[in-house]
Amino acid sequence: MRLLMLGGTGFVGGAVVAEAVRRDWSVTVFNRGVHGEAPAGVHRLRGDRDAPDGLAALAGGEWDLVVDTWDGAPRAVRDAARALAGAVPHYVYVSSGSVYAPPVDPGSGEEARTVAAEPDADDGDYASNKAGGERAAVEVFGDRALLVRAGLILGPGEDIGRLPWWLHRIARGGAVLAPGPRDLPVQYVDVRDLASWLLDRGAEGVGGAYNVVSRTGHTTMGELLDAVVATTGSDATLRWTEPEPILAAGVEPWNDLPVWIPRGHEYRWLQERDVERAYAAGLVCRPVAETVADTWRWLREVGRVPARAGRPARAPVGLAPEREAALLASLPAA
C-alpha cells in the first residue's frame, strides 16, 4: 500500500505513520518540515496548506490512501481533497466526537446531529473546524471518504497531556485527589489502536462516519488510576472523593481533573457514545494497563509533553498543586 499522510509528525499522525511503516507500506508525509521527524525510509514532501500554491508538491503523485488529521480551517481539507481527487481513491479524515451538536444524549451513535459548519470556512472553533473538514472530504470524495470520529485519545506521544498529568501527579506521591466514583466508566481509545483501525478500513475502501473509541467501561477511573500507581511504583495514596464536593469547589471535569466526567454532567456523553458500528468493523482496544505502562515509558524518555505539531498551544490541563491541597484539606479525614 502507498500511504500519503498529511502532517505525520504529531500525536495521531505520528502513530499512523509508525503503524504504516511497521506494515512495510510505502509512506509519504506532506508537511512544512518544521516539527518533528519521520522514521527512516519515509518520503517527505514539503508544503504549507495555508499558503498560496502550498499543495504544489503533491502534483503528479499517486497513492492508494490518504490520511488527514487537520483541525484548522476546513478550506484546507477541501483544497487538499480537490488536489488529490485524481491521485488517490480513498480519503480518511480523522475527525472528533466534538462534531456532535449539543445537547447530545448519552448512548447516541453516528446518526446524531452535528454542528453547523461549512467546507470552505476560513476558521472556527474546534468542533466547527472538524465538522467542516468532514463536509469538505465528503464534498470531494463522497462515499469514498472515511470519517473517523475519535473520542478521548490516549497513549504514547499524547500532546495534550491528560494521561501524562496523572502519571506525573501520582509519581510525585502523597495524597492524590481521586475523583469518584471508582467504578465510573471511562471511554477512550489508544492512539495505536486508532491508527491500526483506520489503516485497515482505509485500505478496504470503507466510507462513512464511525465513532472510533472503546466501549463505555472499557476501563473505569479506579482501574485507570490503579494502573498509574502500579506503573509508576508510587507510594501515592488515592483519596477517592465523590463528585459533589469536587464540583462545589469549582473544579472543572476533563480539564482540571483530566479524563474524569461525572455522571449527570452536560458533557458526560463524551464518555458514553455508541461505538458498535466501529466494533462491528473490527475495532480492538488493548487493556488500559498496557496504554498506561507504554505512555509512562515514553514520557520518561521524552521528559515532557511535546508541543502540538503545527497548531497553536493549548492551555495546560490538570489541577494546580495548591488547589488540590486546599481541597484535600477541606475533606473529612479518610
mmCIF file of C-alpha atoms in Angstrom:
data_model
loop_
_atom_site.group_PDB
_atom_site.id
_atom_site.type_symbol
_atom_site.label_atom_id
_atom_site.label_comp_id
_atom_site.label_asym_id
_atom_site.label_seq_id
_atom_site.Cartn_x
_atom_site.Cartn_y
_atom_site.Cartn_z
ATOM 1 C CA MET A 1 0.000 0.000 0.000
ATOM 2 C CA ARG A 2 1.090 3.536 -0.764
ATOM 3 C CA LEU A 3 0.076 5.918 2.026
ATOM 4 C CA LEU A 4 0.075 9.701 1.878
ATOM 5 C CA MET A 5 -0.039 11.203 5.375
ATOM 6 C CA LEU A 6 -0.914 14.882 5.528
ATOM 7 C CA GLY A 7 1.073 16.020 8.544
ATOM 8 C CA GLY A 8 2.600 12.961 10.133
ATOM 9 C CA THR A 9 4.714 14.326 12.984
ATOM 10 C CA GLY A 10 2.024 14.948 15.606
ATOM 11 C CA PHE A 11 0.283 12.580 18.000
ATOM 12 C CA VAL A 12 -2.206 10.767 15.772
ATOM 13 C CA GLY A 13 -0.317 11.375 12.524
ATOM 14 C CA GLY A 14 2.874 10.030 14.037
ATOM 15 C CA ALA A 15 1.113 6.877 15.213
ATOM 16 C CA VAL A 16 -0.411 6.356 11.751
ATOM 17 C CA VAL A 17 2.994 6.717 10.081
ATOM 18 C CA ALA A 18 4.629 4.363 12.591
ATOM 19 C CA GLU A 19 1.951 1.710 12.038
ATOM 20 C CA ALA A 20 2.175 2.006 8.249
ATOM 21 C CA VAL A 21 5.965 1.652 8.405
ATOM 22 C CA ARG A 22 5.559 -1.398 10.645
ATOM 23 C CA ARG A 23 3.375 -2.901 7.923
ATOM 24 C CA ASP A 24 6.103 -2.214 5.367
ATOM 25 C CA TRP A 25 3.890 0.165 3.398
ATOM 26 C CA SER A 26 5.333 2.860 1.178
ATOM 27 C CA VAL A 27 4.801 6.053 3.195
ATOM 28 C CA THR A 28 4.926 9.688 2.114
ATOM 29 C CA VAL A 29 4.391 12.544 4.551
ATOM 30 C CA PHE A 30 3.432 16.036 3.458
ATOM 31 C CA ASN A 31 4.103 18.880 5.888
ATOM 32 C CA ARG A 32 6.066 22.074 6.390
ATOM 33 C CA GLY A 33 9.072 20.240 7.758
ATOM 34 C CA VAL A 34 9.384 22.358 10.877
ATOM 35 C CA HIS A 35 8.053 19.944 13.542
ATOM 36 C CA GLY A 36 9.366 16.508 14.373
ATOM 37 C CA GLU A 37 10.986 13.825 12.286
ATOM 38 C CA ALA A 38 9.698 10.964 10.179
ATOM 39 C CA PRO A 39 11.002 7.379 10.511
ATOM 40 C CA ALA A 40 13.781 6.235 8.207
ATOM 41 C CA GLY A 41 12.573 5.280 4.750
ATOM 42 C CA VAL A 42 9.603 7.662 4.765
ATOM 43 C CA HIS A 43 9.456 10.010 1.764
ATOM 44 C CA ARG A 44 8.933 13.669 2.692
ATOM 45 C CA LEU A 45 7.170 16.325 0.662
ATOM 46 C CA ARG A 46 7.244 19.957 1.735
ATOM 47 C CA GLY A 47 4.339 22.368 1.618
ATOM 48 C CA ASP A 48 2.221 24.743 3.685
ATOM 49 C CA ARG A 49 -1.525 24.137 3.415
ATOM 50 C CA ASP A 50 -2.222 27.735 4.433
ATOM 51 C CA ALA A 51 -0.003 29.267 1.734
ATOM 52 C CA PRO A 52 -0.906 30.087 -1.884
ATOM 53 C CA ASP A 53 0.147 27.171 -4.068
ATOM 54 C CA GLY A 54 1.118 25.379 -0.867
ATOM 55 C CA LEU A 55 -0.025 21.993 -2.218
ATOM 56 C CA ALA A 56 2.206 22.112 -5.311
ATOM 57 C CA ALA A 57 4.449 19.294 -4.050
ATOM 58 C CA LEU A 58 1.507 16.865 -4.316
ATOM 59 C CA ALA A 59 1.173 17.354 -8.073
ATOM 60 C CA GLY A 60 1.904 14.240 -10.093
ATOM 61 C CA GLY A 61 1.840 11.862 -7.144
ATOM 62 C CA GLU A 62 -0.248 8.709 -6.852
ATOM 63 C CA TRP A 63 -1.203 6.876 -3.665
ATOM 64 C CA ASP A 64 -3.662 4.211 -2.531
ATOM 65 C CA LEU A 65 -4.798 6.056 0.584
ATOM 66 C CA VAL A 66 -4.543 9.484 2.174
ATOM 67 C CA VAL A 67 -4.986 10.207 5.895
ATOM 68 C CA ASP A 68 -5.664 13.750 7.092
ATOM 69 C CA THR A 69 -5.769 14.864 10.743
ATOM 70 C CA TRP A 70 -6.205 18.618 10.106
ATOM 71 C CA ASP A 71 -8.137 20.577 12.757
ATOM 72 C CA GLY A 72 -7.740 24.100 11.409
ATOM 73 C CA ALA A 73 -9.707 25.887 8.709
ATOM 74 C CA PRO A 74 -11.955 23.459 6.803
ATOM 75 C CA ARG A 75 -10.958 25.052 3.493
ATOM 76 C CA ALA A 76 -7.540 23.390 3.900
ATOM 77 C CA VAL A 77 -9.232 19.970 3.865
ATOM 78 C CA ARG A 78 -11.324 20.997 0.875
ATOM 79 C CA ASP A 79 -8.257 22.227 -1.032
ATOM 80 C CA ALA A 80 -6.258 19.086 -0.254
ATOM 81 C CA ALA A 81 -9.149 16.813 -1.221
ATOM 82 C CA ARG A 82 -9.582 18.631 -4.520
ATOM 83 C CA ALA A 83 -5.855 18.471 -5.242
ATOM 84 C CA LEU A 84 -5.834 14.724 -4.574
ATOM 85 C CA ALA A 85 -9.117 13.789 -6.234
ATOM 86 C CA GLY A 86 -7.370 12.165 -9.187
ATOM 87 C CA ALA A 87 -4.333 10.903 -7.297
ATOM 88 C CA VAL A 88 -5.843 8.712 -4.587
ATOM 89 C CA PRO A 89 -9.037 6.624 -4.446
ATOM 90 C CA HIS A 90 -9.819 6.960 -0.745
ATOM 91 C CA TYR A 91 -9.675 9.803 1.819
ATOM 92 C CA VAL A 92 -9.522 9.147 5.563
ATOM 93 C CA TYR A 93 -10.313 12.203 7.667
ATOM 94 C CA VAL A 94 -9.601 11.929 11.384
ATOM 95 C CA SER A 95 -12.447 13.861 12.960
ATOM 96 C CA SER A 96 -13.762 14.004 16.519
ATOM 97 C CA GLY A 97 -16.812 13.304 18.647
ATOM 98 C CA SER A 98 -16.813 17.046 19.235
ATOM 99 C CA VAL A 99 -18.655 17.447 15.933
ATOM 100 C CA TYR A 100 -21.945 16.436 17.587
ATOM 101 C CA ALA A 101 -24.285 19.344 18.291
ATOM 102 C CA PRO A 102 -25.284 19.773 21.942
ATOM 103 C CA PRO A 103 -27.275 18.708 23.743
ATOM 104 C CA VAL A 104 -26.183 15.149 22.980
ATOM 105 C CA ASP A 105 -27.940 12.177 24.520
ATOM 106 C CA PRO A 106 -25.616 9.606 26.128
ATOM 107 C CA GLY A 107 -25.561 6.470 24.017
ATOM 108 C CA SER A 108 -26.040 8.346 20.743
ATOM 109 C CA GLY A 109 -24.470 6.961 17.596
ATOM 110 C CA GLU A 110 -23.266 8.362 14.317
ATOM 111 C CA GLU A 111 -26.772 9.442 13.386
ATOM 112 C CA ALA A 112 -26.719 12.263 15.963
ATOM 113 C CA ARG A 113 -26.896 15.814 14.606
ATOM 114 C CA THR A 114 -23.583 17.583 14.023
ATOM 115 C CA VAL A 115 -22.747 21.262 14.460
ATOM 116 C CA ALA A 116 -23.311 23.715 11.627
ATOM 117 C CA ALA A 117 -20.178 24.122 9.534
ATOM 118 C CA GLU A 118 -19.079 24.967 6.022
ATOM 119 C CA PRO A 119 -16.429 23.121 3.996
ATOM 120 C CA ASP A 120 -14.881 26.376 2.773
ATOM 121 C CA ALA A 121 -14.749 28.181 6.136
ATOM 122 C CA ASP A 122 -11.573 30.110 6.926
ATOM 123 C CA ASP A 123 -11.581 29.042 10.572
ATOM 124 C CA GLY A 124 -13.768 28.449 13.591
ATOM 125 C CA ASP A 125 -13.734 26.639 16.902
ATOM 126 C CA TYR A 126 -12.531 23.054 17.152
ATOM 127 C CA ALA A 127 -15.971 21.489 16.685
ATOM 128 C CA SER A 128 -16.908 23.531 13.620
ATOM 129 C CA ASN A 129 -13.461 23.058 12.086
ATOM 130 C CA LYS A 130 -13.752 19.291 12.379
ATOM 131 C CA ALA A 131 -17.355 19.260 11.145
ATOM 132 C CA GLY A 132 -16.389 21.487 8.223
ATOM 133 C CA GLY A 133 -13.447 19.208 7.472
ATOM 134 C CA GLU A 134 -15.830 16.254 7.331
ATOM 135 C CA ARG A 135 -18.067 18.086 4.882
ATOM 136 C CA ALA A 136 -15.085 19.062 2.751
ATOM 137 C CA ALA A 137 -13.858 15.463 2.499
ATOM 138 C CA VAL A 138 -17.330 14.186 1.612
ATOM 139 C CA GLU A 139 -17.932 17.030 -0.863
ATOM 140 C CA VAL A 140 -14.993 15.780 -2.955
ATOM 141 C CA PHE A 141 -14.798 12.040 -2.212
ATOM 142 C CA GLY A 142 -18.421 11.180 -1.370
ATOM 143 C CA ASP A 143 -18.762 7.645 -0.028
ATOM 144 C CA ARG A 144 -15.028 7.160 -0.598
ATOM 145 C CA ALA A 145 -14.391 9.357 2.454
ATOM 146 C CA LEU A 146 -13.971 7.666 5.834
ATOM 147 C CA LEU A 147 -14.813 9.974 8.745
ATOM 148 C CA VAL A 148 -13.090 8.746 11.896
ATOM 149 C CA ARG A 149 -14.832 10.390 14.857
ATOM 150 C CA ALA A 150 -12.328 9.666 17.567
ATOM 151 C CA GLY A 151 -13.082 10.090 21.239
ATOM 152 C CA LEU A 152 -10.599 10.611 24.058
ATOM 153 C CA ILE A 153 -7.230 9.537 22.630
ATOM 154 C CA LEU A 154 -4.519 8.313 24.994
ATOM 155 C CA GLY A 155 -1.169 6.613 24.565
ATOM 156 C CA PRO A 156 2.485 7.342 23.789
ATOM 157 C CA GLY A 157 3.006 10.679 22.063
ATOM 158 C CA GLU A 158 -0.004 12.399 23.632
ATOM 159 C CA ASP A 159 0.411 16.143 23.056
ATOM 160 C CA ILE A 160 -2.423 17.421 25.270
ATOM 161 C CA GLY A 161 -1.223 15.834 28.473
ATOM 162 C CA ARG A 162 -4.245 14.200 30.083
ATOM 163 C CA LEU A 163 -2.759 10.812 30.945
ATOM 164 C CA PRO A 164 0.731 12.345 31.362
ATOM 165 C CA TRP A 165 -0.692 14.683 34.011
ATOM 166 C CA TRP A 166 -1.981 11.756 36.042
ATOM 167 C CA LEU A 167 1.317 9.904 35.606
ATOM 168 C CA HIS A 168 3.394 12.866 36.787
ATOM 169 C CA ARG A 169 0.978 13.700 39.609
ATOM 170 C CA ILE A 170 0.815 10.195 41.028
ATOM 171 C CA ALA A 171 4.561 9.652 40.570
ATOM 172 C CA ARG A 172 5.068 12.698 42.819
ATOM 173 C CA GLY A 173 3.378 10.758 45.621
ATOM 174 C CA GLY A 174 1.433 11.832 48.662
ATOM 175 C CA ALA A 175 -2.328 12.153 48.958
ATOM 176 C CA VAL A 176 -3.905 12.397 45.493
ATOM 177 C CA LEU A 177 -7.400 13.717 44.862
ATOM 178 C CA ALA A 178 -9.050 10.817 43.042
ATOM 179 C CA PRO A 179 -12.400 11.846 41.520
ATOM 180 C CA GLY A 180 -15.055 9.224 42.066
ATOM 181 C CA PRO A 181 -16.800 7.060 41.982
ATOM 182 C CA ARG A 182 -14.125 4.392 41.482
ATOM 183 C CA ASP A 183 -16.400 2.432 39.156
ATOM 184 C CA LEU A 184 -17.153 5.422 36.893
ATOM 185 C CA PRO A 185 -16.929 4.054 33.328
ATOM 186 C CA VAL A 186 -14.313 5.611 31.054
ATOM 187 C CA GLN A 187 -14.382 5.573 27.249
ATOM 188 C CA TYR A 188 -11.162 6.224 25.296
ATOM 189 C CA VAL A 189 -9.001 4.807 22.506
ATOM 190 C CA ASP A 190 -5.284 4.084 22.481
ATOM 191 C CA VAL A 191 -3.739 6.040 19.614
ATOM 192 C CA ARG A 192 -2.141 2.870 18.232
ATOM 193 C CA ASP A 193 -5.476 1.058 18.111
ATOM 194 C CA LEU A 194 -6.986 4.080 16.371
ATOM 195 C CA ALA A 195 -4.171 4.097 13.804
ATOM 196 C CA SER A 196 -4.432 0.376 13.141
ATOM 197 C CA TRP A 197 -8.215 0.527 12.685
ATOM 198 C CA LEU A 198 -8.243 3.479 10.311
ATOM 199 C CA LEU A 199 -5.480 1.979 8.143
ATOM 200 C CA ASP A 200 -7.308 -1.357 7.968
ATOM 201 C CA ARG A 201 -10.599 0.251 6.990
ATOM 202 C CA GLY A 202 -8.940 2.773 4.691
ATOM 203 C CA ALA A 203 -7.143 0.003 2.825
ATOM 204 C CA GLU A 204 -10.508 -1.741 2.392
ATOM 205 C CA GLY A 205 -12.082 1.413 0.978
ATOM 206 C CA VAL A 206 -14.646 1.751 3.774
ATOM 207 C CA GLY A 207 -16.514 5.054 3.834
ATOM 208 C CA GLY A 208 -18.919 6.860 6.121
ATOM 209 C CA ALA A 209 -18.784 8.075 9.720
ATOM 210 C CA TYR A 210 -17.646 5.934 12.661
ATOM 211 C CA ASN A 211 -17.306 6.659 16.364
ATOM 212 C CA VAL A 212 -13.857 5.174 16.959
ATOM 213 C CA VAL A 213 -13.371 4.813 20.696
ATOM 214 C CA SER A 214 -13.688 1.957 23.183
ATOM 215 C CA ARG A 215 -16.947 0.819 24.640
ATOM 216 C CA THR A 216 -18.028 2.733 27.715
ATOM 217 C CA GLY A 217 -16.476 0.952 30.678
ATOM 218 C CA HIS A 218 -13.529 -0.490 28.768
ATOM 219 C CA THR A 219 -11.908 0.808 31.928
ATOM 220 C CA THR A 220 -13.023 2.787 34.985
ATOM 221 C CA MET A 221 -11.481 5.697 36.870
ATOM 222 C CA GLY A 222 -10.444 3.223 39.553
ATOM 223 C CA GLU A 223 -8.764 0.838 37.130
ATOM 224 C CA LEU A 224 -7.060 3.723 35.331
ATOM 225 C CA LEU A 225 -5.597 5.341 38.433
ATOM 226 C CA ASP A 226 -4.689 1.989 39.992
ATOM 227 C CA ALA A 227 -2.755 1.215 36.806
ATOM 228 C CA VAL A 228 -0.950 4.558 37.103
ATOM 229 C CA VAL A 229 0.043 3.811 40.716
ATOM 230 C CA ALA A 230 1.305 0.342 39.765
ATOM 231 C CA THR A 231 3.171 1.556 36.678
ATOM 232 C CA THR A 232 4.946 4.453 38.383
ATOM 233 C CA GLY A 233 5.730 2.455 41.519
ATOM 234 C CA SER A 234 4.490 5.418 43.526
ATOM 235 C CA ASP A 235 3.683 5.488 47.225
ATOM 236 C CA ALA A 236 0.757 7.826 46.452
ATOM 237 C CA THR A 237 -2.494 7.405 48.358
ATOM 238 C CA LEU A 238 -5.612 7.822 46.249
ATOM 239 C CA ARG A 239 -8.215 9.838 48.192
ATOM 240 C CA TRP A 240 -11.402 8.781 46.445
ATOM 241 C CA THR A 241 -13.910 11.594 46.611
ATOM 242 C CA GLU A 242 -17.492 11.792 45.362
ATOM 243 C CA PRO A 243 -18.213 14.376 42.655
ATOM 244 C CA GLU A 244 -20.267 16.796 44.778
ATOM 245 C CA PRO A 245 -17.502 18.413 46.890
ATOM 246 C CA ILE A 246 -15.164 18.478 43.894
ATOM 247 C CA LEU A 247 -17.670 20.302 41.719
ATOM 248 C CA ALA A 248 -18.676 22.608 44.576
ATOM 249 C CA ALA A 249 -15.031 23.725 44.798
ATOM 250 C CA GLY A 250 -15.166 24.911 41.178
ATOM 251 C CA VAL A 251 -13.054 22.083 39.787
ATOM 252 C CA GLU A 252 -13.730 21.527 36.088
ATOM 253 C CA PRO A 253 -14.129 17.935 34.935
ATOM 254 C CA TRP A 254 -11.986 16.965 31.927
ATOM 255 C CA ASN A 255 -9.631 19.950 32.235
ATOM 256 C CA ASP A 256 -8.760 20.304 35.949
ATOM 257 C CA LEU A 257 -9.038 16.560 36.527
ATOM 258 C CA PRO A 258 -8.283 15.054 33.119
ATOM 259 C CA VAL A 259 -10.345 12.148 31.744
ATOM 260 C CA TRP A 260 -12.969 12.465 34.519
ATOM 261 C CA ILE A 261 -16.532 13.421 33.579
ATOM 262 C CA PRO A 262 -19.027 12.508 36.327
ATOM 263 C CA ARG A 263 -22.491 11.145 35.697
ATOM 264 C CA GLY A 264 -25.060 13.861 35.131
ATOM 265 C CA HIS A 265 -22.548 16.349 33.759
ATOM 266 C CA GLU A 266 -23.538 18.057 30.488
ATOM 267 C CA TYR A 267 -20.529 16.531 28.722
ATOM 268 C CA ARG A 268 -20.937 13.030 30.130
ATOM 269 C CA TRP A 269 -21.958 11.888 26.641
ATOM 270 C CA LEU A 270 -18.293 12.210 25.601
ATOM 271 C CA GLN A 271 -17.738 9.005 27.584
ATOM 272 C CA GLU A 272 -20.972 7.280 26.618
ATOM 273 C CA ARG A 273 -21.139 7.147 22.833
ATOM 274 C CA ASP A 274 -22.479 4.209 20.846
ATOM 275 C CA VAL A 275 -19.494 2.507 19.186
ATOM 276 C CA GLU A 276 -20.992 -0.743 17.972
ATOM 277 C CA ARG A 277 -20.516 0.253 14.336
ATOM 278 C CA ALA A 278 -16.746 0.565 14.792
ATOM 279 C CA TYR A 279 -16.539 -2.683 16.758
ATOM 280 C CA ALA A 280 -18.501 -4.483 14.037
ATOM 281 C CA ALA A 281 -15.895 -3.104 11.620
ATOM 282 C CA GLY A 282 -13.022 -4.630 13.555
ATOM 283 C CA LEU A 283 -12.074 -2.185 16.318
ATOM 284 C CA VAL A 284 -9.984 -3.864 19.031
ATOM 285 C CA CYS A 285 -8.878 -1.934 22.135
ATOM 286 C CA ARG A 286 -5.913 -3.020 24.234
ATOM 287 C CA PRO A 287 -6.021 -3.203 28.066
ATOM 288 C CA VAL A 288 -5.677 0.053 29.964
ATOM 289 C CA ALA A 289 -2.615 -1.223 31.852
ATOM 290 C CA GLU A 290 -0.745 -1.517 28.549
ATOM 291 C CA THR A 291 -1.644 2.025 27.497
ATOM 292 C CA VAL A 292 -0.583 3.400 30.885
ATOM 293 C CA ALA A 293 2.712 1.476 31.002
ATOM 294 C CA ASP A 294 3.711 2.396 27.455
ATOM 295 C CA THR A 295 2.811 6.055 27.993
ATOM 296 C CA TRP A 296 4.933 6.185 31.165
ATOM 297 C CA ARG A 297 7.881 4.572 29.362
ATOM 298 C CA TRP A 298 7.604 7.127 26.534
ATOM 299 C CA LEU A 299 7.130 10.041 28.937
ATOM 300 C CA ARG A 300 10.291 9.181 30.855
ATOM 301 C CA GLU A 301 12.188 9.099 27.568
ATOM 302 C CA VAL A 302 10.981 12.495 26.292
ATOM 303 C CA GLY A 303 10.742 14.221 29.672
ATOM 304 C CA ARG A 304 7.682 16.353 29.000
ATOM 305 C CA VAL A 305 4.538 16.569 26.889
ATOM 306 C CA PRO A 306 5.529 17.726 23.379
ATOM 307 C CA ALA A 307 4.138 20.804 21.677
ATOM 308 C CA ARG A 308 1.294 20.229 19.241
ATOM 309 C CA ALA A 309 2.806 19.924 15.776
ATOM 310 C CA GLY A 310 1.824 22.851 13.602
ATOM 311 C CA ARG A 311 -1.004 24.114 15.809
ATOM 312 C CA PRO A 312 -1.360 26.815 18.488
ATOM 313 C CA ALA A 313 -0.535 25.815 22.054
ATOM 314 C CA ARG A 314 -3.453 24.785 24.244
ATOM 315 C CA ALA A 315 -3.949 25.719 27.874
ATOM 316 C CA PRO A 316 -2.301 23.129 30.128
ATOM 317 C CA VAL A 317 -4.544 20.561 31.773
ATOM 318 C CA GLY A 318 -4.516 19.462 35.380
ATOM 319 C CA LEU A 319 -5.270 20.842 38.819
ATOM 320 C CA ALA A 320 -2.662 23.180 40.330
ATOM 321 C CA PRO A 321 -0.973 21.641 43.402
ATOM 322 C CA GLU A 322 -2.181 24.367 45.759
ATOM 323 C CA ARG A 323 -5.811 23.923 44.667
ATOM 324 C CA GLU A 324 -5.588 20.176 45.106
ATOM 325 C CA ALA A 325 -4.019 20.571 48.557
ATOM 326 C CA ALA A 326 -6.711 23.020 49.656
ATOM 327 C CA LEU A 327 -9.491 20.741 48.501
ATOM 328 C CA LEU A 328 -7.950 17.687 50.163
ATOM 329 C CA ALA A 329 -7.599 19.644 53.403
ATOM 330 C CA SER A 330 -11.301 20.520 53.313
ATOM 331 C CA LEU A 331 -12.424 16.909 53.080
ATOM 332 C CA PRO A 332 -13.340 14.784 56.093
ATOM 333 C CA ALA A 333 -10.476 12.644 57.364
ATOM 334 C CA ALA A 334 -10.194 9.397 55.468
#
